[in-house]
Amino acid sequence: MNNEEEIRDREIIYRPIGVVRTEFTEQEQTPIQGIFNTAIGTIELLPEFEEGLTEIESFSHLILLYHFDRADGYSLLQRPFLDSENARGIFAIRHFKRPNPIGISIVRLLEVKGNIVRIQGVDILDGTPLLDIKPYVHQFDNREQVSSGWVDDQHLDEIADWNCTPKELRNRQRTHTGSQ
């Protein structure tokens, strides 16, 4: 498919394989990145996909792909949560308002019981449609000598210390700005 119009007009349809259950019901209260929190959630896989979980419990972490079903619209420039000063291109940040609202999270696998998977380090809204699960394989997924662009200049250690949500981050930035 080389024709730009063909690409633009092509429709791709995915069906959820399950749903993610968490304590988070509002985007403002959801952690910015799962690595900074220990929140526990569950994956409720549709029964017809349960067999696909065979051997998954041998992995410590999973990669989840999901649909940001509550994102409305998108903008090609957004101010990321970690840098409220500068607008960045949507493909240089992980904001949920994207042309194709697909999210990705790496979570710790705690337990598998039938079609229910307990996970930790979740940063996903309750009821989010799950598109796919992949095992995190350190030998394939870890990269050496990585540049993380503008994120390298942020104070991730501070963010990790206070396990931030978008609301907490804005409050912290206001307090920090007001005290200078």
JSON list of C-alpha atoms in Angstrom, two decimals:
[
{"chain": "A", "resi": 1, "resn": "MET", "atom": "CA", "xyz": [0.00, 0.00, 0.00]},
{"chain": "A", "resi": 2, "resn": "ASN", "atom": "CA", "xyz": [2.02, 2.97, -1.27]},
{"chain": "A", "resi": 3, "resn": "ASN", "atom": "CA", "xyz": [-0.77, 5.38, -1.99]},
{"chain": "A", "resi": 4, "resn": "GLU", "atom": "CA", "xyz": [-1.22, 7.98, 0.77]},
{"chain": "A", "resi": 5, "resn": "GLU", "atom": "CA", "xyz": [-5.00, 8.07, 0.29]},
{"chain": "A", "resi": 6, "resn": "GLU", "atom": "CA", "xyz": [-5.25, 4.29, 0.66]},
{"chain": "A", "resi": 7, "resn": "ILE", "atom": "CA", "xyz": [-3.35, 4.48, 3.93]},
{"chain": "A", "resi": 8, "resn": "ARG", "atom": "CA", "xyz": [-5.39, 7.40, 5.23]},
{"chain": "A", "resi": 9, "resn": "ASP", "atom": "CA", "xyz": [-8.73, 5.75, 4.36]},
{"chain": "A", "resi": 10, "resn": "ARG", "atom": "CA", "xyz": [-7.87, 2.30, 5.67]},
{"chain": "A", "resi": 11, "resn": "GLU", "atom": "CA", "xyz": [-9.86, 1.30, 8.72]},
{"chain": "A", "resi": 12, "resn": "ILE", "atom": "CA", "xyz": [-8.39, -1.06, 11.30]},
{"chain": "A", "resi": 13, "resn": "ILE", "atom": "CA", "xyz": [-10.74, -2.67, 13.80]},
{"chain": "A", "resi": 14, "resn": "TYR", "atom": "CA", "xyz": [-9.63, -4.34, 17.02]},
{"chain": "A", "resi": 15, "resn": "ARG", "atom": "CA", "xyz": [-11.80, -6.12, 19.55]},
{"chain": "A", "resi": 16, "resn": "PRO", "atom": "CA", "xyz": [-10.93, -6.08, 23.25]},
{"chain": "A", "resi": 17, "resn": "ILE", "atom": "CA", "xyz": [-9.65, -9.33, 24.75]},
{"chain": "A", "resi": 18, "resn": "GLY", "atom": "CA", "xyz": [-10.72, -8.23, 28.21]},
{"chain": "A", "resi": 19, "resn": "VAL", "atom": "CA", "xyz": [-10.84, -5.31, 30.60]},
{"chain": "A", "resi": 20, "resn": "VAL", "atom": "CA", "xyz": [-8.44, -3.83, 33.16]},
{"chain": "A", "resi": 21, "resn": "ARG", "atom": "CA", "xyz": [-9.81, -3.35, 36.69]},
{"chain": "A", "resi": 22, "resn": "THR", "atom": "CA", "xyz": [-8.16, -0.81, 38.98]},
{"chain": "A", "resi": 23, "resn": "GLU", "atom": "CA", "xyz": [-8.97, 1.55, 41.83]},
{"chain": "A", "resi": 24, "resn": "PHE", "atom": "CA", "xyz": [-8.66, 4.53, 39.46]},
{"chain": "A", "resi": 25, "resn": "THR", "atom": "CA", "xyz": [-11.92, 5.96, 38.15]},
{"chain": "A", "resi": 26, "resn": "GLU", "atom": "CA", "xyz": [-10.70, 9.43, 37.14]},
{"chain": "A", "resi": 27, "resn": "GLN", "atom": "CA", "xyz": [-7.75, 10.38, 34.97]},
{"chain": "A", "resi": 28, "resn": "GLU", "atom": "CA", "xyz": [-6.74, 13.10, 37.44]},
{"chain": "A", "resi": 29, "resn": "GLN", "atom": "CA", "xyz": [-6.22, 10.50, 40.19]},
{"chain": "A", "resi": 30, "resn": "THR", "atom": "CA", "xyz": [-4.37, 7.94, 38.06]},
{"chain": "A", "resi": 31, "resn": "PRO", "atom": "CA", "xyz": [-0.57, 7.73, 38.47]},
{"chain": "A", "resi": 32, "resn": "ILE", "atom": "CA", "xyz": [1.37, 9.22, 35.57]},
{"chain": "A", "resi": 33, "resn": "GLN", "atom": "CA", "xyz": [3.55, 6.13, 35.20]},
{"chain": "A", "resi": 34, "resn": "GLY", "atom": "CA", "xyz": [3.00, 2.75, 36.80]},
{"chain": "A", "resi": 35, "resn": "ILE", "atom": "CA", "xyz": [6.66, 2.32, 37.68]},
{"chain": "A", "resi": 36, "resn": "PHE", "atom": "CA", "xyz": [6.25, 4.99, 40.37]},
{"chain": "A", "resi": 37, "resn": "ASN", "atom": "CA", "xyz": [3.45, 3.24, 42.28]},
{"chain": "A", "resi": 38, "resn": "THR", "atom": "CA", "xyz": [2.52, -0.11, 43.72]},
{"chain": "A", "resi": 39, "resn": "ALA", "atom": "CA", "xyz": [-1.20, -0.05, 42.90]},
{"chain": "A", "resi": 40, "resn": "ILE", "atom": "CA", "xyz": [-2.69, -3.47, 42.29]},
{"chain": "A", "resi": 41, "resn": "GLY", "atom": "CA", "xyz": [-5.22, -4.21, 39.58]},
{"chain": "A", "resi": 42, "resn": "THR", "atom": "CA", "xyz": [-6.60, -7.15, 37.66]},
{"chain": "A", "resi": 43, "resn": "ILE", "atom": "CA", "xyz": [-7.03, -8.14, 34.08]},
{"chain": "A", "resi": 44, "resn": "GLU", "atom": "CA", "xyz": [-10.36, -9.82, 33.40]},
{"chain": "A", "resi": 45, "resn": "LEU", "atom": "CA", "xyz": [-9.69, -11.70, 30.19]},
{"chain": "A", "resi": 46, "resn": "LEU", "atom": "CA", "xyz": [-12.71, -12.79, 28.18]},
{"chain": "A", "resi": 47, "resn": "PRO", "atom": "CA", "xyz": [-13.17, -16.55, 28.77]},
{"chain": "A", "resi": 48, "resn": "GLU", "atom": "CA", "xyz": [-12.48, -17.45, 25.14]},
{"chain": "A", "resi": 49, "resn": "PHE", "atom": "CA", "xyz": [-8.91, -16.11, 25.51]},
{"chain": "A", "resi": 50, "resn": "GLU", "atom": "CA", "xyz": [-8.03, -17.88, 28.80]},
{"chain": "A", "resi": 51, "resn": "GLU", "atom": "CA", "xyz": [-6.01, -20.61, 27.07]},
{"chain": "A", "resi": 52, "resn": "GLY", "atom": "CA", "xyz": [-3.72, -17.86, 25.74]},
{"chain": "A", "resi": 53, "resn": "LEU", "atom": "CA", "xyz": [-2.47, -17.33, 29.30]},
{"chain": "A", "resi": 54, "resn": "THR", "atom": "CA", "xyz": [-0.75, -20.74, 29.32]},
{"chain": "A", "resi": 55, "resn": "GLU", "atom": "CA", "xyz": [2.87, -20.33, 30.58]},
{"chain": "A", "resi": 56, "resn": "ILE", "atom": "CA", "xyz": [2.44, -16.58, 31.20]},
{"chain": "A", "resi": 57, "resn": "GLU", "atom": "CA", "xyz": [2.98, -17.05, 34.94]},
{"chain": "A", "resi": 58, "resn": "SER", "atom": "CA", "xyz": [6.65, -17.83, 34.23]},
{"chain": "A", "resi": 59, "resn": "PHE", "atom": "CA", "xyz": [7.19, -14.12, 33.42]},
{"chain": "A", "resi": 60, "resn": "SER", "atom": "CA", "xyz": [7.60, -11.47, 36.10]},
{"chain": "A", "resi": 61, "resn": "HIS", "atom": "CA", "xyz": [6.33, -8.56, 33.98]},
{"chain": "A", "resi": 62, "resn": "LEU", "atom": "CA", "xyz": [3.81, -8.00, 31.20]},
{"chain": "A", "resi": 63, "resn": "ILE", "atom": "CA", "xyz": [3.35, -5.38, 28.51]},
{"chain": "A", "resi": 64, "resn": "LEU", "atom": "CA", "xyz": [-0.27, -4.29, 28.23]},
{"chain": "A", "resi": 65, "resn": "LEU", "atom": "CA", "xyz": [-1.73, -2.60, 25.16]},
{"chain": "A", "resi": 66, "resn": "TYR", "atom": "CA", "xyz": [-5.08, -0.95, 25.72]},
{"chain": "A", "resi": 67, "resn": "HIS", "atom": "CA", "xyz": [-7.54, 1.53, 24.29]},
{"chain": "A", "resi": 68, "resn": "PHE", "atom": "CA", "xyz": [-7.83, 4.98, 25.90]},
{"chain": "A", "resi": 69, "resn": "ASP", "atom": "CA", "xyz": [-11.61, 4.77, 25.62]},
{"chain": "A", "resi": 70, "resn": "ARG", "atom": "CA", "xyz": [-12.23, 8.00, 27.54]},
{"chain": "A", "resi": 71, "resn": "ALA", "atom": "CA", "xyz": [-9.86, 10.18, 25.51]},
{"chain": "A", "resi": 72, "resn": "ASP", "atom": "CA", "xyz": [-11.76, 12.69, 23.43]},
{"chain": "A", "resi": 73, "resn": "GLY", "atom": "CA", "xyz": [-9.98, 14.07, 20.40]},
{"chain": "A", "resi": 74, "resn": "TYR", "atom": "CA", "xyz": [-6.29, 14.79, 20.11]},
{"chain": "A", "resi": 75, "resn": "SER", "atom": "CA", "xyz": [-3.79, 17.53, 19.50]},
{"chain": "A", "resi": 76, "resn": "LEU", "atom": "CA", "xyz": [-0.46, 17.03, 17.77]},
{"chain": "A", "resi": 77, "resn": "LEU", "atom": "CA", "xyz": [1.15, 19.32, 20.36]},
{"chain": "A", "resi": 78, "resn": "GLN", "atom": "CA", "xyz": [0.57, 18.70, 24.07]},
{"chain": "A", "resi": 79, "resn": "ARG", "atom": "CA", "xyz": [2.17, 19.77, 27.31]},
{"chain": "A", "resi": 80, "resn": "PRO", "atom": "CA", "xyz": [3.31, 16.54, 28.95]},
{"chain": "A", "resi": 81, "resn": "PHE", "atom": "CA", "xyz": [2.63, 15.98, 32.64]},
{"chain": "A", "resi": 82, "resn": "LEU", "atom": "CA", "xyz": [6.35, 15.96, 33.39]},
{"chain": "A", "resi": 83, "resn": "ASP", "atom": "CA", "xyz": [7.01, 19.31, 31.67]},
{"chain": "A", "resi": 84, "resn": "SER", "atom": "CA", "xyz": [4.21, 21.85, 31.91]},
{"chain": "A", "resi": 85, "resn": "GLU", "atom": "CA", "xyz": [6.40, 24.56, 30.37]},
{"chain": "A", "resi": 86, "resn": "ASN", "atom": "CA", "xyz": [6.85, 23.21, 26.85]},
{"chain": "A", "resi": 87, "resn": "ALA", "atom": "CA", "xyz": [4.47, 21.77, 24.29]},
{"chain": "A", "resi": 88, "resn": "ARG", "atom": "CA", "xyz": [5.86, 18.60, 22.72]},
{"chain": "A", "resi": 89, "resn": "GLY", "atom": "CA", "xyz": [4.86, 16.58, 19.69]},
{"chain": "A", "resi": 90, "resn": "ILE", "atom": "CA", "xyz": [2.32, 13.89, 20.58]},
{"chain": "A", "resi": 91, "resn": "PHE", "atom": "CA", "xyz": [4.70, 11.19, 19.32]},
{"chain": "A", "resi": 92, "resn": "ALA", "atom": "CA", "xyz": [7.41, 12.45, 21.71]},
{"chain": "A", "resi": 93, "resn": "ILE", "atom": "CA", "xyz": [5.18, 12.04, 24.78]},
{"chain": "A", "resi": 94, "resn": "ARG", "atom": "CA", "xyz": [2.86, 9.43, 26.28]},
{"chain": "A", "resi": 95, "resn": "HIS", "atom": "CA", "xyz": [-0.26, 11.57, 26.59]},
{"chain": "A", "resi": 96, "resn": "PHE", "atom": "CA", "xyz": [-3.58, 9.75, 26.17]},
{"chain": "A", "resi": 97, "resn": "LYS", "atom": "CA", "xyz": [-5.08, 12.20, 23.64]},
{"chain": "A", "resi": 98, "resn": "ARG", "atom": "CA", "xyz": [-3.54, 10.67, 20.51]},
{"chain": "A", "resi": 99, "resn": "PRO", "atom": "CA", "xyz": [-4.62, 10.16, 16.87]},
{"chain": "A", "resi": 100, "resn": "ASN", "atom": "CA", "xyz": [-4.97, 6.45, 17.74]},
{"chain": "A", "resi": 101, "resn": "PRO", "atom": "CA", "xyz": [-5.65, 6.34, 21.48]},
{"chain": "A", "resi": 102, "resn": "ILE", "atom": "CA", "xyz": [-3.59, 3.27, 22.30]},
{"chain": "A", "resi": 103, "resn": "GLY", "atom": "CA", "xyz": [-1.86, 2.98, 25.66]},
{"chain": "A", "resi": 104, "resn": "ILE", "atom": "CA", "xyz": [1.03, 0.82, 26.79]},
{"chain": "A", "resi": 105, "resn": "SER", "atom": "CA", "xyz": [2.06, -0.13, 30.31]},
{"chain": "A", "resi": 106, "resn": "ILE", "atom": "CA", "xyz": [4.59, -2.50, 31.79]},
{"chain": "A", "resi": 107, "resn": "VAL", "atom": "CA", "xyz": [3.23, -4.15, 34.93]},
{"chain": "A", "resi": 108, "resn": "ARG", "atom": "CA", "xyz": [4.41, -6.78, 37.41]},
{"chain": "A", "resi": 109, "resn": "LEU", "atom": "CA", "xyz": [2.56, -10.10, 37.16]},
{"chain": "A", "resi": 110, "resn": "LEU", "atom": "CA", "xyz": [1.45, -11.26, 40.60]},
{"chain": "A", "resi": 111, "resn": "GLU", "atom": "CA", "xyz": [-0.90, -14.17, 39.99]},
{"chain": "A", "resi": 112, "resn": "VAL", "atom": "CA", "xyz": [-2.99, -15.98, 37.38]},
{"chain": "A", "resi": 113, "resn": "LYS", "atom": "CA", "xyz": [-6.25, -17.70, 38.33]},
{"chain": "A", "resi": 114, "resn": "GLY", "atom": "CA", "xyz": [-8.27, -18.88, 35.36]},
{"chain": "A", "resi": 115, "resn": "ASN", "atom": "CA", "xyz": [-8.97, -15.84, 33.20]},
{"chain": "A", "resi": 116, "resn": "ILE", "atom": "CA", "xyz": [-8.05, -13.35, 35.98]},
{"chain": "A", "resi": 117, "resn": "VAL", "atom": "CA", "xyz": [-4.54, -11.90, 36.13]},
{"chain": "A", "resi": 118, "resn": "ARG", "atom": "CA", "xyz": [-3.45, -9.87, 39.17]},
{"chain": "A", "resi": 119, "resn": "ILE", "atom": "CA", "xyz": [-0.95, -7.13, 38.32]},
{"chain": "A", "resi": 120, "resn": "GLN", "atom": "CA", "xyz": [0.99, -4.42, 40.16]},
{"chain": "A", "resi": 121, "resn": "GLY", "atom": "CA", "xyz": [2.28, -0.99, 39.16]},
{"chain": "A", "resi": 122, "resn": "VAL", "atom": "CA", "xyz": [-0.86, -0.19, 37.22]},
{"chain": "A", "resi": 123, "resn": "ASP", "atom": "CA", "xyz": [-1.54, 3.30, 35.81]},
{"chain": "A", "resi": 124, "resn": "ILE", "atom": "CA", "xyz": [-4.76, 2.53, 33.92]},
{"chain": "A", "resi": 125, "resn": "LEU", "atom": "CA", "xyz": [-8.34, 3.66, 34.48]},
{"chain": "A", "resi": 126, "resn": "ASP", "atom": "CA", "xyz": [-10.84, 1.08, 35.74]},
{"chain": "A", "resi": 127, "resn": "GLY", "atom": "CA", "xyz": [-12.81, -0.53, 32.92]},
{"chain": "A", "resi": 128, "resn": "THR", "atom": "CA", "xyz": [-10.24, 0.20, 30.21]},
{"chain": "A", "resi": 129, "resn": "PRO", "atom": "CA", "xyz": [-10.56, -2.19, 27.23]},
{"chain": "A", "resi": 130, "resn": "LEU", "atom": "CA", "xyz": [-7.50, -4.43, 26.90]},
{"chain": "A", "resi": 131, "resn": "LEU", "atom": "CA", "xyz": [-6.23, -5.03, 23.36]},
{"chain": "A", "resi": 132, "resn": "ASP", "atom": "CA", "xyz": [-3.24, -7.32, 23.97]},
{"chain": "A", "resi": 133, "resn": "ILE", "atom": "CA", "xyz": [-0.87, -8.80, 26.54]},
{"chain": "A", "resi": 134, "resn": "LYS", "atom": "CA", "xyz": [2.76, -9.52, 25.76]},
{"chain": "A", "resi": 135, "resn": "PRO", "atom": "CA", "xyz": [5.42, -10.91, 28.07]},
{"chain": "A", "resi": 136, "resn": "TYR", "atom": "CA", "xyz": [8.20, -8.51, 28.99]},
{"chain": "A", "resi": 137, "resn": "VAL", "atom": "CA", "xyz": [11.41, -10.27, 27.96]},
{"chain": "A", "resi": 138, "resn": "HIS", "atom": "CA", "xyz": [14.48, -8.55, 29.38]},
{"chain": "A", "resi": 139, "resn": "GLN", "atom": "CA", "xyz": [16.76, -9.99, 26.69]},
{"chain": "A", "resi": 140, "resn": "PHE", "atom": "CA", "xyz": [14.59, -8.49, 23.94]},
{"chain": "A", "resi": 141, "resn": "ASP", "atom": "CA", "xyz": [12.96, -5.44, 25.51]},
{"chain": "A", "resi": 142, "resn": "ASN", "atom": "CA", "xyz": [15.83, -3.87, 27.47]},
{"chain": "A", "resi": 143, "resn": "ARG", "atom": "CA", "xyz": [18.12, -1.58, 25.50]},
{"chain": "A", "resi": 144, "resn": "GLU", "atom": "CA", "xyz": [21.58, -0.31, 26.39]},
{"chain": "A", "resi": 145, "resn": "GLN", "atom": "CA", "xyz": [22.73, 3.29, 25.86]},
{"chain": "A", "resi": 146, "resn": "VAL", "atom": "CA", "xyz": [19.25, 4.72, 25.46]},
{"chain": "A", "resi": 147, "resn": "SER", "atom": "CA", "xyz": [18.46, 8.42, 25.07]},
{"chain": "A", "resi": 148, "resn": "SER", "atom": "CA", "xyz": [15.10, 9.44, 26.51]},
{"chain": "A", "resi": 149, "resn": "GLY", "atom": "CA", "xyz": [15.02, 12.85, 24.83]},
{"chain": "A", "resi": 150, "resn": "TRP", "atom": "CA", "xyz": [13.52, 15.68, 26.88]},
{"chain": "A", "resi": 151, "resn": "VAL", "atom": "CA", "xyz": [12.62, 13.26, 29.70]},
{"chain": "A", "resi": 152, "resn": "ASP", "atom": "CA", "xyz": [16.33, 12.92, 30.53]},
{"chain": "A", "resi": 153, "resn": "ASP", "atom": "CA", "xyz": [16.21, 16.54, 31.76]},
{"chain": "A", "resi": 154, "resn": "GLN", "atom": "CA", "xyz": [13.32, 15.96, 34.18]},
{"chain": "A", "resi": 155, "resn": "HIS", "atom": "CA", "xyz": [13.64, 15.16, 37.87]},
{"chain": "A", "resi": 156, "resn": "LEU", "atom": "CA", "xyz": [12.20, 11.68, 37.81]},
{"chain": "A", "resi": 157, "resn": "ASP", "atom": "CA", "xyz": [13.69, 10.91, 41.22]},
{"chain": "A", "resi": 158, "resn": "GLU", "atom": "CA", "xyz": [11.46, 13.58, 42.77]},
{"chain": "A", "resi": 159, "resn": "ILE", "atom": "CA", "xyz": [8.41, 12.31, 40.91]},
{"chain": "A", "resi": 160, "resn": "ALA", "atom": "CA", "xyz": [9.09, 8.77, 42.11]},
{"chain": "A", "resi": 161, "resn": "ASP", "atom": "CA", "xyz": [9.40, 10.00, 45.71]},
{"chain": "A", "resi": 162, "resn": "TRP", "atom": "CA", "xyz": [5.86, 11.35, 45.80]},
{"chain": "A", "resi": 163, "resn": "ASN", "atom": "CA", "xyz": [4.14, 8.92, 43.42]},
{"chain": "A", "resi": 164, "resn": "CYS", "atom": "CA", "xyz": [2.42, 11.61, 41.42]},
{"chain": "A", "resi": 165, "resn": "THR", "atom": "CA", "xyz": [-0.89, 11.83, 39.68]},
{"chain": "A", "resi": 166, "resn": "PRO", "atom": "CA", "xyz": [-1.68, 14.64, 37.19]},
{"chain": "A", "resi": 167, "resn": "LYS", "atom": "CA", "xyz": [-3.56, 16.55, 39.92]},
{"chain": "A", "resi": 168, "resn": "GLU", "atom": "CA", "xyz": [-0.72, 16.19, 42.45]},
{"chain": "A", "resi": 169, "resn": "LEU", "atom": "CA", "xyz": [1.84, 17.24, 39.84]},
{"chain": "A", "resi": 170, "resn": "ARG", "atom": "CA", "xyz": [-0.05, 20.45, 39.01]},
{"chain": "A", "resi": 171, "resn": "ASN", "atom": "CA", "xyz": [-0.46, 21.28, 42.71]},
{"chain": "A", "resi": 172, "resn": "ARG", "atom": "CA", "xyz": [3.23, 20.65, 43.31]},
{"chain": "A", "resi": 173, "resn": "GLN", "atom": "CA", "xyz": [4.21, 22.84, 40.34]},
{"chain": "A", "resi": 174, "resn": "ARG", "atom": "CA", "xyz": [1.98, 25.66, 41.59]},
{"chain": "A", "resi": 175, "resn": "THR", "atom": "CA", "xyz": [3.48, 25.42, 45.08]},
{"chain": "A", "resi": 176, "resn": "HIS", "atom": "CA", "xyz": [7.02, 25.29, 43.68]},
{"chain": "A", "resi": 177, "resn": "THR", "atom": "CA", "xyz": [6.41, 28.24, 41.33]},
{"chain": "A", "resi": 178, "resn": "GLY", "atom": "CA", "xyz": [4.75, 30.27, 44.08]},
{"chain": "A", "resi": 179, "resn": "SER", "atom": "CA", "xyz": [7.66, 29.77, 46.50]},
{"chain": "A", "resi": 180, "resn": "GLN", "atom": "CA", "xyz": [10.29, 31.16, 44.15]}
]
